[in-house]
Amino acid sequence: MVKGANVGLGSLDGGGVDAVVVSLGWVSPTGEGDADVSVLLLDTNAKVRSDTDFYFYNNACAPDGSVQLLGKTPTGEGSEDRISFDLTAIPADVRTILIAASRYESARFDELEDLRLTLSDSSGEPLLRYTIAEAGGVSALIFGELYRRDAAWKFRAVGQGYEAGFAALAADHGVDIEDDAAAEQSDLPQADAEQLAASEPTVTGGPRPESAPVTAEAAAPVPTPVRPRTAKKKTTRPKSMKKSLAESESWHGARLFPVSALKSNRERETRATSVLLAVRAQVPEFGRRLTAGFGAPAGRMETFTEVLMPHGESPRRPDGVIRVERAGKLWTAVVETKTNGSALKVEQVQAYADIAARRGYEAVITLSNDVALEGSPLVEVKIDQRRKNKVGLWHLSWAEVAHQAQMLIRHEGVGNPAHAWLLEELLHYLRHENSGCHGFHNMGPSWVPVRNGIHDETLCEDDPRALSAVESWERLVRQVSLGLGGELGCKVLPVQRARRGVDAAGRRARMAEELCRDGRLRAELRIEQTAGVLALTADLRTGRIRTSIDIPPPQQGYPLAWAKRLVRELAEAPADLHIETLVEGDSSGPRGTLERLRPEPGDLLPKSGAKITGFRLSLFKGMGAQRGNTESGFIRSVDDAVHAFHARVAAHLDGIPGQRRAASSPTAGV
């Protein structure tokens, strides 16, 4: 589409569209650029009905499920923010749905490349794409809008920017945003907040004349309006458990989902399917989170296991079925589950896709320990395009399921205590060594030959096993990102520095060439609210894993003060942390271990007087020799290296200027 163009959704797929997923994407040349997406529901006057019609990171889901921000997902060109819309649930007095994004502080959209919006139907098939050629120096941008015309939904490509930022965009559409001062007051303890409120005058529409009598109406307290908070929500960790009443540590508490009796892969698959589907049906927040991205509406969910379905002369029995009912309409998905590293079988998934198409079902969902990659599906399934009903094929990793459960109960919160307990039991089950739901845990049959070939210098650049190793590495990095994000309660995404016009397959082919030539696998992780990118390098020639981060110098002060402050901030970091001074030009700056630099921070200053552009902090760790997820395995060593670096190094950098945004919001200071 081009700017200003509009199209009816019904004309795109030849019928009615009840649910769509909108993806906003961009590419950052530095790997650090990002933006926050937001949605505004507008009435006939192009204003929000109330501030609750503003959906963003602090208000990510509508109570009726009509709007849900699904978060970022990695793509071959970086990442995309996905938003699910259940158009049948949008209130009748909402005429327009505005889809926008905003950048932080002084950042502008002209610093990003390939700004794009993609709208897909419930099966995941793209219906339209809109690319914004030149956004200009704006910090807020309306990508597009969905709007009603004669009871039908249409889409318009907007591409309108706001130099004054999201504050101006929000104000234009009637959103009243709480500023930082009010936010700070609301974060005070209740007694302090009341004392502060009592000591400050309250202005409610101008001064009252002294002669005016004080009526009961005027004396009544004015209710404080609830406004969107621009600062990130503060989460509280669950209270520590009370001391156990067990007589000894050998006693194990009773669990809702026991795993000790599981003996075979079939038993693990059956138990895992039943456990997951039962919890999804009983915990609406969790069930909705796992199905919204697949086009499911918000409604009453029921789940079933071992459902017999006719399929020619050989009836099929999929592992499960999910059904969601809303306004008399049913959304149905067939579920196929694998555990303990078992691979999905093409013939099974194909049969379920055929059954779903014949019976008018909307989706086939597969679950396994494997991680799907963009442009490289786990199973190739043929869909009969002649059928009117479109069937979406979706995949979930068990690691992603655990991540979503952890985000809900540890960071975002679940309103019902019983639901929180159910999620805790599910998380304990998934993490148990006997459940078979450990996520990606095997680098594949090509891993050992590739490592040996690099060590012996016999690996050829066109060896197809190198590409297989690169794909396994990408799956591992995505799983590590999920694990770290679940621990921190924020988004952690792999950074893809793709050249313009290079697809995911081309990028992996280039990485395979680098692996054969240099013997190294590289990745970068962007951690939300942290400046800089966590770099990860696995050197297969030396058998070491390097984790590092580049931090910019403070904007004020002198170089010696920078060095002293850096060393002081790293007081709790390990003594073997390597610190390198980055200088302007091709020359390298001073470097040393933290242990050596603690008494002499001035050793970080270049003798030549070259301009300091930053500091690089690095930790090195030996990698496991095995391909599996054992204590000495490669996967475990990579996961441990990333978590250890963040906990022991990156987490201590809060005090360094530039390491965190002053406020985590594009609307800070409004």
XYZ file of C-alpha atoms in Angstrom:
670
model
C 0.000 0.000 0.000
C 0.974 3.639 -0.397
C 0.465 6.485 2.046
C -3.156 7.590 2.235
C -4.561 4.498 0.508
C -7.401 2.500 2.087
C -8.876 -0.926 1.508
C -11.743 -2.985 2.884
C -10.629 -6.039 4.864
C -13.422 -8.119 3.389
C -12.089 -7.571 -0.119
C -8.663 -8.895 0.841
C -9.663 -12.472 1.626
C -12.998 -12.708 -0.141
C -15.064 -12.806 3.034
C -15.507 -11.413 6.505
C -12.497 -10.846 8.738
C -13.195 -11.327 12.439
C -9.635 -11.236 13.786
C -6.381 -9.746 12.515
C -2.805 -9.454 13.742
C -0.942 -6.238 12.940
C 2.870 -6.304 13.000
C 5.026 -3.180 13.193
C 8.654 -3.661 12.241
C 11.847 -1.742 11.641
C 15.579 -2.326 11.307
C 18.178 -0.606 13.473
C 21.630 -0.300 11.835
C 23.250 -0.185 15.293
C 21.163 -3.014 16.719
C 20.151 -0.814 19.668
C 17.281 1.198 18.183
C 13.776 0.337 19.307
C 10.326 1.809 19.842
C 7.145 1.156 21.818
C 3.877 0.378 20.074
C 0.526 1.707 21.223
C -3.122 1.549 20.210
C -5.888 4.116 20.695
C -9.603 3.366 20.335
C -11.393 6.478 19.064
C -15.039 7.488 18.877
C -16.783 9.470 16.140
C -15.015 12.638 17.346
C -11.575 11.023 16.919
C -11.128 11.023 20.706
C -10.706 8.194 23.206
C -13.850 7.495 25.213
C -11.669 7.364 28.342
C -7.988 6.962 29.143
C -8.484 3.194 29.318
C -8.817 3.208 25.514
C -5.052 3.787 25.358
C -3.181 0.450 25.118
C 0.585 0.320 25.624
C 3.141 -1.560 27.751
C 1.397 -0.651 31.035
C -2.039 -1.554 29.648
C -1.346 -4.341 27.179
C -4.707 -6.103 27.014
C -8.334 -5.017 26.891
C -10.548 -6.718 29.504
C -12.752 -8.095 26.728
C -9.734 -9.310 24.734
C -10.516 -7.053 21.770
C -6.977 -5.624 21.820
C -3.850 -7.382 23.017
C -0.242 -6.301 22.610
C 1.594 -9.582 22.020
C 5.096 -8.154 22.379
C 8.125 -8.430 20.149
C 9.122 -11.477 18.141
C 12.470 -11.959 16.371
C 12.529 -11.784 12.583
C 15.240 -12.139 10.003
C 15.564 -8.350 9.864
C 15.428 -7.607 13.587
C 12.139 -7.833 15.471
C 8.450 -7.040 15.066
C 5.847 -5.877 17.549
C 2.601 -7.797 17.113
C -0.888 -6.657 18.112
C -3.953 -8.903 18.054
C -7.393 -7.444 17.300
C -10.653 -9.334 17.810
C -12.815 -7.112 15.630
C -16.025 -8.792 16.767
C -15.331 -7.623 20.329
C -14.529 -3.983 19.528
C -17.281 -1.861 21.189
C -19.880 -0.489 18.780
C -19.140 3.152 19.660
C -15.484 2.773 18.630
C -15.128 3.969 15.052
C -11.347 4.038 14.591
C -8.400 2.022 15.904
C -5.187 4.034 15.708
C -1.927 2.031 15.499
C 1.196 3.977 16.448
C 4.726 3.711 17.822
C 7.016 6.102 19.671
C 10.728 6.373 20.378
C 12.591 7.231 23.556
C 13.796 10.671 24.611
C 15.673 12.327 21.710
C 15.606 9.283 19.382
C 13.874 9.737 16.025
C 12.350 7.388 13.474
C 14.687 8.521 10.692
C 17.416 6.640 12.593
C 15.590 3.373 11.794
C 15.261 1.639 8.455
C 12.563 -0.395 6.695
C 9.629 0.939 8.723
C 6.712 -1.324 7.862
C 3.272 -2.499 8.892
C 1.927 -5.940 8.008
C -1.685 -6.991 8.546
C -2.409 -10.734 8.643
C -5.567 -12.789 9.013
C -6.213 -15.329 11.758
C -4.363 -18.055 9.815
C -1.216 -15.938 9.717
C -1.421 -15.178 5.999
C -0.436 -11.558 5.236
C -3.285 -9.516 3.762
C -1.456 -6.239 3.193
C 1.879 -4.528 3.766
C 2.614 -0.825 4.107
C 6.177 0.483 4.019
C 6.925 4.016 5.204
C 9.602 5.350 2.868
C 10.635 8.459 4.834
C 9.413 9.003 8.368
C 11.503 12.130 8.991
C 12.816 13.401 12.309
C 9.768 12.504 14.385
C 9.612 10.643 17.683
C 6.021 9.414 17.324
C 4.487 7.897 14.234
C 0.997 6.725 13.291
C 1.509 3.721 11.028
C -2.107 3.132 10.107
C -5.676 2.831 11.305
C -8.543 0.370 11.204
C -11.921 2.070 10.866
C -15.594 1.204 10.400
C -17.580 2.103 7.311
C -21.151 0.797 7.042
C -20.500 -1.975 9.600
C -17.443 -3.168 7.622
C -13.814 -2.743 8.681
C -11.290 -0.981 6.466
C -7.608 -0.127 6.786
C -5.908 3.157 5.917
C -2.136 3.644 5.511
C -1.386 6.829 7.467
C 2.352 7.387 8.020
C 1.837 10.619 9.994
C 4.572 11.738 12.389
C 4.721 13.980 15.452
C 7.900 15.950 16.129
C 6.691 16.729 19.658
C 6.514 13.018 20.417
C 3.815 10.739 21.689
C 2.639 13.361 24.176
C 1.347 15.465 21.294
C -0.205 12.470 19.550
C -1.951 11.357 22.752
C -3.174 14.868 23.575
C -4.619 15.287 20.077
C -6.828 12.275 20.725
C -7.923 13.100 24.269
C -5.522 10.988 26.355
C -4.634 12.544 29.722
C -1.204 11.200 30.686
C 0.069 11.230 34.256
C 3.375 13.042 34.484
C 6.517 11.954 36.293
C 5.875 14.065 39.393
C 2.465 12.515 39.907
C 3.938 9.110 39.192
C 6.561 9.596 41.876
C 3.907 10.657 44.377
C 1.797 7.611 43.599
C 4.819 5.402 44.232
C 5.328 6.786 47.749
C 4.150 4.824 50.789
C 0.527 5.655 51.577
C 1.307 7.713 54.701
C 3.951 9.778 52.889
C 1.670 10.334 49.915
C -1.155 11.526 52.172
C 1.180 13.889 54.017
C 2.505 15.284 50.736
C -0.999 15.729 49.380
C -2.076 17.534 52.565
C 0.858 19.944 52.381
C 0.209 20.997 48.775
C -2.758 22.950 47.406
C -5.122 21.190 45.057
C -6.211 23.080 41.974
C -9.557 22.000 40.573
C -10.448 24.410 37.835
C -9.208 27.779 39.130
C -9.342 29.792 42.375
C -12.611 30.098 44.297
C -13.626 33.633 45.219
C -13.149 34.294 48.935
C -16.726 35.467 49.267
C -18.151 32.312 47.813
C -19.722 30.060 50.429
C -18.238 26.640 50.994
C -20.980 24.236 50.068
C -21.046 20.555 50.946
C -20.586 19.859 47.280
C -17.482 22.045 47.090
C -16.072 20.627 50.305
C -16.427 17.055 49.123
C -13.162 15.476 48.010
C -12.646 15.539 44.260
C -11.996 12.035 42.930
C -8.623 11.697 41.304
C -8.918 10.492 37.699
C -7.079 7.332 36.762
C -4.569 8.211 34.064
C -2.192 6.138 32.002
C 1.125 5.816 33.808
C 4.074 6.567 31.536
C 6.661 4.925 33.776
C 7.009 1.170 33.658
C 4.928 -0.697 36.196
C 6.855 -1.682 39.289
C 6.542 -5.364 40.006
C 6.787 -6.961 43.390
C 8.360 -10.358 43.807
C 6.211 -13.015 45.472
C 6.607 -13.172 49.218
C 9.096 -15.757 50.422
C 7.621 -19.078 51.399
C 7.095 -19.845 55.057
C 9.375 -22.322 56.736
C 8.487 -25.863 55.768
C 6.850 -28.164 58.312
C 8.699 -31.197 56.926
C 10.807 -33.192 59.402
C 13.746 -33.378 56.988
C 14.891 -32.043 53.622
C 14.284 -35.468 52.092
C 10.526 -34.877 52.293
C 8.986 -33.541 49.079
C 5.823 -31.494 49.037
C 2.817 -32.914 47.206
C 2.454 -31.560 43.684
C -0.666 -31.120 41.625
C 1.089 -32.521 38.540
C 3.372 -35.425 39.605
C 6.138 -36.556 37.272
C 7.742 -39.437 39.138
C 5.541 -42.102 37.506
C 6.359 -41.096 33.911
C 8.313 -43.897 32.243
C 7.928 -43.474 28.475
C 7.809 -40.695 25.914
C 4.161 -41.476 25.225
C 3.295 -41.022 28.889
C 5.199 -37.732 28.962
C 3.391 -36.438 25.878
C -0.024 -37.416 27.232
C 0.616 -35.888 30.660
C 2.176 -32.688 29.287
C -0.726 -32.129 26.881
C -3.371 -32.678 29.529
C -1.599 -30.494 32.094
C -1.058 -27.597 29.696
C -4.538 -27.641 28.170
C -6.206 -27.867 31.576
C -4.305 -24.850 32.918
C -4.967 -22.870 29.740
C -8.700 -23.383 30.137
C -8.730 -22.509 33.847
C -6.439 -19.440 33.768
C -7.910 -16.999 31.227
C -4.884 -14.669 31.220
C -2.578 -17.542 30.375
C -4.831 -19.226 27.827
C -5.531 -15.971 26.045
C -1.835 -15.094 25.908
C -0.985 -18.358 24.137
C -3.812 -18.188 21.583
C -4.276 -14.488 20.794
C -1.370 -14.491 18.381
C -2.994 -17.365 16.489
C -6.145 -15.390 15.752
C -8.317 -16.839 18.521
C -11.058 -14.548 19.875
C -11.456 -13.653 23.521
C -14.153 -15.900 24.901
C -14.986 -19.018 26.840
C -12.288 -21.638 26.290
C -12.634 -25.393 26.628
C -9.895 -27.929 25.986
C -10.013 -31.651 25.177
C -7.507 -34.497 24.916
C -7.384 -37.681 22.825
C -10.211 -36.634 20.487
C -11.048 -39.258 17.831
C -11.489 -37.717 14.370
C -12.467 -39.463 11.113
C -9.785 -39.483 8.419
C -10.571 -41.892 5.574
C -10.096 -45.493 6.619
C -7.703 -44.543 9.438
C -9.279 -42.282 12.076
C -6.817 -39.946 13.764
C -6.474 -39.108 17.435
C -4.658 -35.782 17.922
C -3.169 -35.010 21.313
C -5.680 -32.253 21.998
C -8.254 -29.746 20.773
C -8.856 -26.146 21.869
C -12.236 -24.510 21.322
C -13.078 -20.858 22.033
C -16.679 -19.648 21.884
C -17.679 -16.032 21.452
C -21.046 -14.629 20.380
C -22.181 -18.007 19.099
C -19.080 -18.520 16.939
C -16.471 -21.208 17.537
C -12.726 -21.037 16.974
C -11.065 -24.477 16.976
C -7.447 -25.612 16.942
C -6.002 -29.118 16.774
C -2.980 -29.677 19.038
C -0.057 -32.028 18.381
C 2.512 -32.417 21.167
C 6.031 -33.821 21.343
C 8.294 -34.068 24.392
C 11.756 -35.273 25.337
C 13.289 -34.079 22.073
C 11.015 -36.128 19.825
C 10.643 -34.577 16.372
C 7.327 -33.651 14.819
C 6.220 -36.102 12.115
C 5.308 -34.542 8.792
C 2.614 -37.105 8.002
C 0.896 -36.524 11.354
C 0.811 -32.744 11.051
C -0.299 -32.999 7.421
C -3.187 -35.273 8.393
C -4.306 -32.856 11.123
C -4.105 -29.925 8.677
C -6.313 -31.840 6.230
C -8.808 -32.710 8.972
C -8.870 -29.092 10.171
C -9.521 -27.833 6.635
C -12.385 -30.283 6.057
C -14.059 -29.588 9.385
C -13.694 -25.797 9.186
C -11.184 -25.533 12.009
C -8.951 -22.487 12.140
C -5.552 -23.758 13.265
C -3.140 -26.602 13.938
C -0.828 -25.904 16.885
C 2.313 -27.964 17.407
C 4.330 -28.058 20.630
C 7.784 -29.523 21.026
C 11.195 -28.843 22.537
C 12.356 -27.391 19.249
C 12.317 -23.689 18.412
C 10.894 -22.567 15.077
C 12.953 -20.181 12.959
C 11.628 -17.584 10.574
C 11.668 -18.849 7.018
C 12.510 -22.367 8.163
C 9.365 -24.239 9.325
C 9.819 -27.351 11.432
C 7.511 -29.306 9.152
C 6.492 -28.645 5.550
C 2.724 -28.942 5.254
C 0.723 -28.484 2.068
C -2.548 -26.601 2.413
C -5.177 -26.995 -0.292
C -5.619 -23.399 -1.432
C -8.873 -24.298 -3.164
C -10.595 -24.712 0.166
C -12.428 -21.642 1.402
C -11.403 -22.284 4.988
C -7.829 -21.236 5.769
C -5.923 -23.235 8.350
C -3.050 -21.601 10.198
C -0.064 -23.742 11.180
C 1.527 -22.469 14.397
C 4.336 -23.728 16.616
C 5.142 -23.234 20.288
C 8.287 -24.295 22.086
C 7.941 -25.609 25.622
C 10.478 -22.927 26.564
C 8.064 -20.270 25.306
C 5.200 -21.763 27.304
C 7.337 -21.686 30.464
C 8.429 -18.124 29.675
C 4.839 -16.880 29.408
C 3.865 -18.593 32.671
C 6.877 -17.100 34.442
C 6.183 -13.595 33.128
C 2.623 -13.753 34.440
C 3.235 -15.069 37.941
C 6.651 -13.531 38.692
C 6.409 -10.113 37.090
C 3.053 -9.059 35.669
C 0.756 -10.636 38.217
C -2.382 -12.766 38.154
C -5.460 -11.456 39.937
C -6.766 -14.780 41.238
C -4.500 -16.487 43.833
C -5.747 -19.919 42.736
C -4.764 -19.129 39.152
C -1.317 -18.031 40.308
C -0.924 -21.328 42.174
C -1.957 -23.288 39.080
C 0.677 -21.481 37.018
C 3.307 -22.166 39.681
C 2.457 -25.863 39.542
C 2.615 -25.816 35.749
C 6.000 -24.074 35.805
C 7.356 -26.592 38.314
C 6.126 -29.435 36.120
C 7.650 -28.047 32.919
C 11.025 -27.540 34.602
C 11.187 -30.996 36.156
C 13.865 -33.169 34.560
C 11.388 -36.020 34.029
C 8.656 -33.991 32.278
C 10.417 -33.979 28.907
C 9.462 -30.297 28.410
C 12.930 -28.790 28.709
C 12.920 -26.805 25.500
C 15.673 -26.955 22.914
C 18.387 -29.190 24.378
C 20.323 -30.824 21.548
C 22.533 -29.139 18.944
C 21.815 -31.898 16.437
C 23.878 -34.557 14.618
C 25.958 -31.986 12.717
C 27.336 -30.312 15.824
C 30.147 -32.709 16.765
C 31.457 -33.111 13.163
C 31.471 -29.317 12.759
C 33.366 -28.790 16.015
C 35.862 -31.476 15.120
C 36.270 -30.063 11.610
C 36.981 -26.579 12.985
C 39.435 -27.945 15.531
C 41.247 -29.988 12.872
C 40.903 -27.213 10.249
C 39.234 -29.619 7.838
C 35.797 -28.008 7.600
C 35.086 -26.725 4.082
C 33.124 -23.504 3.575
C 30.415 -25.223 1.540
C 29.848 -28.007 4.086
C 26.037 -28.187 4.625
C 26.600 -29.263 8.228
C 27.823 -25.744 9.028
C 24.413 -24.339 8.079
C 22.737 -26.899 10.332
C 25.006 -25.819 13.202
C 24.123 -22.162 12.579
C 20.388 -22.955 12.709
C 20.872 -24.810 15.998
C 22.854 -21.853 17.346
C 20.015 -19.463 16.431
C 17.484 -21.707 18.178
C 19.700 -21.782 21.260
C 20.087 -17.998 21.309
C 16.320 -17.518 21.085
C 15.764 -19.928 23.948
C 18.427 -18.220 26.079
C 16.668 -14.910 25.399
C 13.370 -16.365 26.630
C 15.004 -17.681 29.793
C 16.747 -14.412 30.636
C 13.637 -12.387 29.836
C 11.581 -14.580 32.155
C 14.069 -14.088 34.985
C 14.275 -10.307 34.520
C 10.639 -9.666 33.641
C 11.460 -7.736 30.490
C 11.890 -8.293 26.768
C 15.177 -9.868 25.693
C 15.507 -10.339 21.951
C 18.243 -11.459 19.566
C 19.546 -8.645 17.393
C 19.688 -9.369 13.671
C 21.927 -6.944 11.802
C 20.599 -7.892 8.397
C 21.569 -6.003 5.301
C 18.733 -4.490 3.334
C 17.255 -7.077 0.989
C 18.882 -10.069 2.730
C 16.377 -12.635 3.976
C 16.744 -14.982 6.934
C 18.115 -17.811 4.781
C 20.753 -15.533 3.260
C 21.802 -14.299 6.688
C 22.253 -17.845 7.976
C 24.257 -18.787 4.887
C 26.610 -15.875 5.577
C 26.951 -16.957 9.221
C 27.803 -20.494 8.065
C 30.598 -19.090 5.884
C 31.962 -17.121 8.841
C 31.803 -20.219 11.029
C 33.868 -22.229 8.552
C 36.351 -19.390 8.085
C 36.740 -18.055 11.658
C 35.470 -20.927 13.793
C 33.163 -18.578 15.720
C 29.427 -18.292 16.303
C 28.207 -14.815 17.183
C 24.975 -13.367 18.514
C 23.744 -10.194 20.156
C 20.945 -9.728 22.689
C 19.043 -6.519 23.291
C 17.784 -6.294 26.874
C 14.897 -3.897 27.425
C 15.782 -0.751 29.391
C 19.499 -1.380 29.000
C 21.661 0.712 26.713
C 24.113 -1.258 24.642
C 23.879 -4.795 23.356
C 25.045 -7.957 25.106
C 27.407 -9.665 22.642
C 27.860 -13.439 22.755
C 30.662 -15.280 20.954
C 31.357 -19.019 20.991
C 34.909 -19.625 19.738
C 35.014 -23.268 18.689
C 38.764 -23.141 18.073
C 39.688 -22.097 21.604
C 36.668 -23.698 23.311
C 35.710 -20.451 25.069
C 32.524 -18.396 25.332
C 32.839 -14.632 25.516
C 30.049 -12.394 26.823
C 30.547 -8.648 26.592
C 28.838 -5.294 26.506
C 29.995 -1.913 25.206
C 29.008 1.065 27.357
C 29.280 4.695 26.300
C 31.313 7.203 28.336
C 29.414 9.690 30.521
C 28.501 12.927 28.821
C 30.091 15.023 31.552
C 33.286 14.900 33.594
C 36.858 13.937 32.843
C 38.277 10.605 31.592
C 39.949 9.780 34.906
C 36.665 10.349 36.727
C 34.958 8.051 34.200
C 37.470 5.285 34.873
C 37.187 5.631 38.637
C 33.414 5.606 38.504
C 33.363 2.550 36.260
C 35.612 0.601 38.618
C 33.528 1.719 41.582
C 30.306 0.594 39.887
C 31.864 -2.828 39.308
C 32.784 -3.370 42.950
C 30.712 -6.574 43.077
C 31.805 -7.839 39.643
C 34.215 -10.808 39.335
C 37.920 -10.056 39.522
C 38.612 -11.715 36.153
C 36.311 -9.291 34.291
C 38.175 -7.857 31.305
C 37.855 -4.116 30.700
C 38.970 -2.540 27.445
C 38.984 1.173 26.633
C 37.519 1.916 23.212
C 39.188 4.814 21.413
C 38.527 6.762 18.253
C 40.167 5.384 15.123
C 41.575 1.966 14.339
C 43.973 1.740 17.283
C 43.094 -0.297 20.369
C 42.991 1.179 23.840
C 44.332 -0.032 27.183
C 42.869 -3.189 28.683
C 43.205 -5.290 31.799
C 41.365 -7.329 34.380
C 39.252 -5.678 37.033
C 41.529 -7.109 39.725
C 44.523 -5.242 38.286
C 42.596 -2.043 37.559
C 40.938 -1.633 40.951
C 43.972 0.011 42.602
C 44.892 1.952 39.437
C 41.795 2.979 37.404
C 43.982 5.490 35.568
C 45.558 2.617 33.652
C 42.400 2.635 31.513
C 43.337 6.009 30.015
C 45.151 5.861 26.653
C 48.713 7.174 26.838
C 48.324 8.778 23.403
C 45.478 10.976 24.610
C 43.114 9.500 22.011
C 39.430 10.255 22.468
C 37.603 7.611 24.512
C 34.433 6.376 22.811
C 33.416 3.800 25.420
C 34.406 0.787 27.482
C 34.008 -2.914 26.694
C 33.372 -5.334 29.567
C 33.978 -9.030 28.868
C 33.844 -12.348 30.692
C 35.263 -15.611 29.356
C 34.036 -19.116 30.144
C 34.981 -22.555 28.913
C 32.347 -24.252 26.787
C 31.025 -27.748 27.330
C 32.253 -30.484 25.057
C 28.944 -32.292 24.649
C 26.094 -31.305 22.350
C 23.311 -31.945 24.876
C 22.029 -30.029 27.880
C 24.112 -31.769 30.528
C 26.235 -30.058 33.152
C 29.196 -30.152 30.788
C 27.135 -29.586 27.656
C 27.494 -26.706 25.241
C 23.878 -25.551 25.620
C 24.140 -25.384 29.393
C 27.444 -23.511 29.233
C 26.015 -20.843 26.880
C 22.931 -20.387 29.036
C 25.033 -20.124 32.207
C 27.433 -17.647 30.575
C 24.660 -15.229 29.571
C 22.839 -15.382 32.901
C 26.092 -15.035 34.858
C 27.265 -12.040 32.841
C 24.016 -10.184 33.349
C 23.820 -11.001 37.062
C 27.499 -10.346 37.858
C 28.261 -7.467 35.482
C 25.391 -5.812 33.583
C 23.092 -5.659 36.606
C 25.633 -3.471 38.436
C 25.745 -0.776 35.759
C 22.623 1.151 36.785
C 24.590 4.087 38.110
C 26.556 4.716 34.915
C 25.073 7.595 32.908
C 23.518 6.419 29.682
C 23.026 2.824 30.842
C 19.327 3.224 31.456
C 16.826 5.673 30.102
C 15.855 8.306 32.626
C 12.342 7.006 32.233
C 11.401 3.888 30.369
C 8.811 5.693 28.352
C 8.628 7.845 25.273
C 6.229 10.055 27.197
C 8.441 10.688 30.219
C 8.186 14.250 31.399
C 4.723 14.827 29.903
